[in-house]
XYZ file of C-alpha atoms in Angstrom:
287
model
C 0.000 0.000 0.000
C 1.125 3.077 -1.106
C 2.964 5.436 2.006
C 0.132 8.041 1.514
C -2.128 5.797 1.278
C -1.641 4.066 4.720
C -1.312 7.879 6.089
C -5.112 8.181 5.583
C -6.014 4.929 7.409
C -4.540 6.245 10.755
C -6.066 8.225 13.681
C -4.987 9.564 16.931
C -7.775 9.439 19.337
C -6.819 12.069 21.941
C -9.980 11.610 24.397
C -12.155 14.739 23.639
C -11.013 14.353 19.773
C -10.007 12.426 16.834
C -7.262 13.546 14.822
C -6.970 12.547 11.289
C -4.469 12.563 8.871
C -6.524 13.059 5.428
C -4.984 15.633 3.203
C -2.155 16.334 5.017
C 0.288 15.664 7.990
C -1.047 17.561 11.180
C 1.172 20.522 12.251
C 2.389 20.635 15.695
C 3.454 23.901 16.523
C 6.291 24.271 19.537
C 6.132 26.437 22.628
C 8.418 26.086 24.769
C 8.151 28.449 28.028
C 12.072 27.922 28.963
C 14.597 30.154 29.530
C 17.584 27.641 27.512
C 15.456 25.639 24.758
C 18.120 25.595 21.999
C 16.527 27.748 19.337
C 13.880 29.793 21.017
C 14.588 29.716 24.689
C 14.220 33.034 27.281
C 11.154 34.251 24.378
C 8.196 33.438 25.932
C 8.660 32.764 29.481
C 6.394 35.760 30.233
C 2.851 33.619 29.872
C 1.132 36.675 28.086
C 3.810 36.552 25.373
C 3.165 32.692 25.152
C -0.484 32.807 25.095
C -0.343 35.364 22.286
C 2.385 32.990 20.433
C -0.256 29.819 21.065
C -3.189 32.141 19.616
C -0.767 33.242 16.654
C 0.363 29.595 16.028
C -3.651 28.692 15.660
C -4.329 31.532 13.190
C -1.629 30.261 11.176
C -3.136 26.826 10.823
C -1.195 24.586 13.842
C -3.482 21.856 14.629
C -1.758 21.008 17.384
C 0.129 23.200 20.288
C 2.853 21.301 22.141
C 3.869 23.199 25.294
C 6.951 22.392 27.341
C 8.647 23.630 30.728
C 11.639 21.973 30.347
C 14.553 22.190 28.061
C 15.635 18.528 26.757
C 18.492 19.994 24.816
C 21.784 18.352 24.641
C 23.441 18.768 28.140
C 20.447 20.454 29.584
C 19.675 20.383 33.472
C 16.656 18.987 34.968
C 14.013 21.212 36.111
C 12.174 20.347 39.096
C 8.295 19.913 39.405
C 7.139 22.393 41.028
C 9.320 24.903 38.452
C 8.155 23.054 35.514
C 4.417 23.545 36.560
C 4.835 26.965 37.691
C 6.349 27.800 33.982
C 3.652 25.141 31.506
C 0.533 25.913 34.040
C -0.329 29.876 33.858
C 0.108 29.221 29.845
C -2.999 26.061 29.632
C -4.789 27.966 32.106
C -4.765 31.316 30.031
C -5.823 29.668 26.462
C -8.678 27.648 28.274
C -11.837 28.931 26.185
C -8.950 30.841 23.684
C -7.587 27.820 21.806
C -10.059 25.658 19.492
C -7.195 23.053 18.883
C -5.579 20.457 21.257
C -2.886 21.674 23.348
C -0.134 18.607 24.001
C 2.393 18.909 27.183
C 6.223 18.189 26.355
C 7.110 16.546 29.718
C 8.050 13.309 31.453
C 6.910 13.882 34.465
C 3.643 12.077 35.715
C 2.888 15.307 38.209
C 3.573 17.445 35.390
C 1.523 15.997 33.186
C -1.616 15.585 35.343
C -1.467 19.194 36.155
C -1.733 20.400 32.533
C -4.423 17.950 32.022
C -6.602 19.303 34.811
C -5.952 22.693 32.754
C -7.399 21.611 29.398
C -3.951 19.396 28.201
C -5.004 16.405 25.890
C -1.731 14.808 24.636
C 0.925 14.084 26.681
C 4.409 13.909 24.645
C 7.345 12.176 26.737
C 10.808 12.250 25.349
C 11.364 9.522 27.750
C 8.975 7.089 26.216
C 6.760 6.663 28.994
C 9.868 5.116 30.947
C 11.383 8.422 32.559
C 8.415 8.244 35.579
C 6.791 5.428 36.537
C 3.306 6.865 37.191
C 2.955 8.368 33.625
C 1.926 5.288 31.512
C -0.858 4.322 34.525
C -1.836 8.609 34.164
C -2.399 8.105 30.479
C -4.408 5.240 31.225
C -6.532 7.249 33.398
C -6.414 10.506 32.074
C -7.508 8.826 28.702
C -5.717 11.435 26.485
C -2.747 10.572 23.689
C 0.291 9.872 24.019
C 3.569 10.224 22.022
C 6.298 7.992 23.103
C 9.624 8.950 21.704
C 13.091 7.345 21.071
C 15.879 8.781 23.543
C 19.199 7.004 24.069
C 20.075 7.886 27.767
C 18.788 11.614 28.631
C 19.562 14.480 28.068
C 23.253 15.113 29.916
C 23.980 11.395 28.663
C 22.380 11.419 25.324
C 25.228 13.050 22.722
C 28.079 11.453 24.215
C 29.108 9.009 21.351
C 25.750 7.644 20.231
C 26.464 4.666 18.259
C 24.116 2.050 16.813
C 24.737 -1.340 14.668
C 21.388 -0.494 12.683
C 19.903 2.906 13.915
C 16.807 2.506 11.520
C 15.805 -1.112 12.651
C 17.248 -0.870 16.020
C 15.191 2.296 16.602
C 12.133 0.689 14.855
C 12.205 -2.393 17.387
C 12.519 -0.058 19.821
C 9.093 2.085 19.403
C 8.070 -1.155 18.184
C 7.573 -2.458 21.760
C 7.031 0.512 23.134
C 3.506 0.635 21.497
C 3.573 -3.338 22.717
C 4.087 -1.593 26.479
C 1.250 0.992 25.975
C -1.175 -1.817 25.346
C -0.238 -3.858 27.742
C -0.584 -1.297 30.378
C -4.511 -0.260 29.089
C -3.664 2.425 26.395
C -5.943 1.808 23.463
C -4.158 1.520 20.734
C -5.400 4.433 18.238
C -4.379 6.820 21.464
C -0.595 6.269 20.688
C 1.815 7.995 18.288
C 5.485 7.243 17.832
C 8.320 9.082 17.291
C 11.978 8.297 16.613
C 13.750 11.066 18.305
C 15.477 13.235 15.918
C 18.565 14.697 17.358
C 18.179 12.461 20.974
C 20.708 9.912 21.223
C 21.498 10.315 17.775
C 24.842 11.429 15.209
C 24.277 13.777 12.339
C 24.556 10.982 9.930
C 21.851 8.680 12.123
C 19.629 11.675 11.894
C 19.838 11.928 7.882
C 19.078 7.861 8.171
C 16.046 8.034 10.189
C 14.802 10.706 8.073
C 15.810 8.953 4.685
C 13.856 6.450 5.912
C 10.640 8.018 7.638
C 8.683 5.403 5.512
C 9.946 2.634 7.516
C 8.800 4.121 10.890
C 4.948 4.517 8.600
C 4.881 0.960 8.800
C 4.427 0.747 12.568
C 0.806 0.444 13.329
C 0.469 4.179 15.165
C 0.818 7.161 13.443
C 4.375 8.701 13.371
C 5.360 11.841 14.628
C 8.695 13.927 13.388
C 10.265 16.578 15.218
C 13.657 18.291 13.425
C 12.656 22.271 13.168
C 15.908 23.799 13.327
C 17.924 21.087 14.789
C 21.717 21.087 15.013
C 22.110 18.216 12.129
C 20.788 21.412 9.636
C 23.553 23.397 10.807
C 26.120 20.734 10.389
C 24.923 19.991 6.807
C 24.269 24.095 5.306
C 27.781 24.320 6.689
C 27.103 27.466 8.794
C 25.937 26.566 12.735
C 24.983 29.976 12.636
C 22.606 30.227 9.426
C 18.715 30.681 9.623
C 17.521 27.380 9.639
C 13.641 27.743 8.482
C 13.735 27.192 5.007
C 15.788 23.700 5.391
C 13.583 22.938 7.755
C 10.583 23.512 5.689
C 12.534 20.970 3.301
C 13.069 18.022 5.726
C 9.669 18.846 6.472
C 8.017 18.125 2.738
C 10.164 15.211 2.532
C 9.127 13.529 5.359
C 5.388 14.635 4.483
C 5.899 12.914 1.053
C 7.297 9.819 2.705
C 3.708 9.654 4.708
C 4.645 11.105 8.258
C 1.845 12.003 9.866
C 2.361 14.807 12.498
C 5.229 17.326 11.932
C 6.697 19.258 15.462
C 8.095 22.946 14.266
C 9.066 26.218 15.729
C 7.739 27.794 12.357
C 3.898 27.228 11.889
C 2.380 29.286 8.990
C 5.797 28.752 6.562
C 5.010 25.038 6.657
C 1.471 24.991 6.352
C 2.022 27.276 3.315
C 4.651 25.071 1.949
C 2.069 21.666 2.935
C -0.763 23.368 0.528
C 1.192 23.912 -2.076
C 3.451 20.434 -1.950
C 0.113 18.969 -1.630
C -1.654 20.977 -4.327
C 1.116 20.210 -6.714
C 0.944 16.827 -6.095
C 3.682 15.788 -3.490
C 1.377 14.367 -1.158
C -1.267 11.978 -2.822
């Protein structure tokens, strides 16, 4: 079956919502209310300036917000709890009745997590996998809302220090291969599950062109597939300048992995790739 195809036959039930994947991937638009995030970190930590962004990201087309209090940058320090909900928490609260589209919270920490749901939260999206806290696969369960459950090797501190695989396309596969086999096991339904291979955690330049080259392979897992590489360092390392504006490359890993039948895409820039989606779509890039 064609990638496109299988894109189609997909949801992501999210508790209050079904997400679909018909025309298009969904766009997940990134917030992060940190003062060290790698690209946009110390913008928004005011929660009037991120409300406005979350309200801005909408209006451009987003169909998803993912909010995060908690830098998972290379070398990055831990934040603890009570921080992390004082930063995500005013944000939900403030776009309760504002935002018309599902607001996901980019944390791995059970208390986190169940505090943004009681704001309005309906996705939770763990770099950890659901294996960083103990109590957040049994809080998904509960909390009946979606889940992403992404590839990391090590954490954060750990994750860049000489990542090395045999087979980081099948080894990584496997991986989020059981992963789903976990969520089931421990009373997820199955459509409320999307996977993602971790772009840029745990991962060389080079494995992060492979996993990307090969986005199609990750389609044939039976959840819907999730890609996050806006402005990561491996788009530095291959323009050749650390330092250049990464959007437009991004907007090009972007179409690729649309055309290889990805079905949510995580970026900083929202209305650039929704205007690049259209049009790759219109002109026939995505069937």
């Amino acid at each position: 079956m064609p990638e496109n195809e299988a894109r189609t036959e997909k949801r992501w039930d999210i508790g209050k919502r079904v997400l679909t994947f018909e025309t298009r991937p969904l766009v997940m638009g990134i917030l992060n209310v940190t003062p060290d995030s790698f690209s946009d970190g110390g913008r928004h930590n005011d929660p009037s300036a991120a409300i406005e962004l979350a309200l801005a990201m909408q209006s451009d087309g987003a169909d998803i917000i993912d909010i995060g209090g908690e830098s998972t940058r290379p070398y990055s320090d831990p934040v603890a709890v009570g921080e992390e909900i004082d930063r995500v928490l005013p944000v939900i609260q403030g776009l309760a009745g504002r935002l018309s589209i599902p607001i996901s919270i980019d944390t791995s920490k059970a208390t986190v997590a169940k505090a943004a749901i009681d704001a309005g939260a309906e996705i939770i999206n763990d770099v950890t996998g659901l294996e960083g806290d103990p109590a957040m696969p049994q809080l998904a369960v509960d909390a009946q809302v979606g889940v992403c459950v992404m590839h990391m090797r090590g954490t954060p501190q750990t994750m860049q220090d000489d990542p090395t695989y045999d087979d980081v396309v099948e080894e990584i596969y496997d991986y989020l291969q059981q992963r789903l086999a976990f969520c089931l096991d421990a009373g997820l339904a199955k459509e409320r599950v999307c996977l993602d291979p971790g772009i840029g955690f745990g991962k060389t330049h080079e494995h992060n062109l492979r996993l990307l080259r090969h986005t199609a392979r990750f389609c044939d897992l039976d959840a819907p597939i999730l890609i996050g590489h806006s402005r990561k360092g491996f788009i530095g390392k291959l323009l050749g300048d650390k330092t250049a504006d990464r959007t437009a490359a991004t907007l090009g890993v972007s179409l690729a992995v649309a055309a290889a039948g990805a079905h949510v895409i995580r970026v900083h820039d929202v209305r650039p790739t929704v205007d690049a989606l259209k049009l790759f779509r219109a002109c026939g890039g995505i069937r």
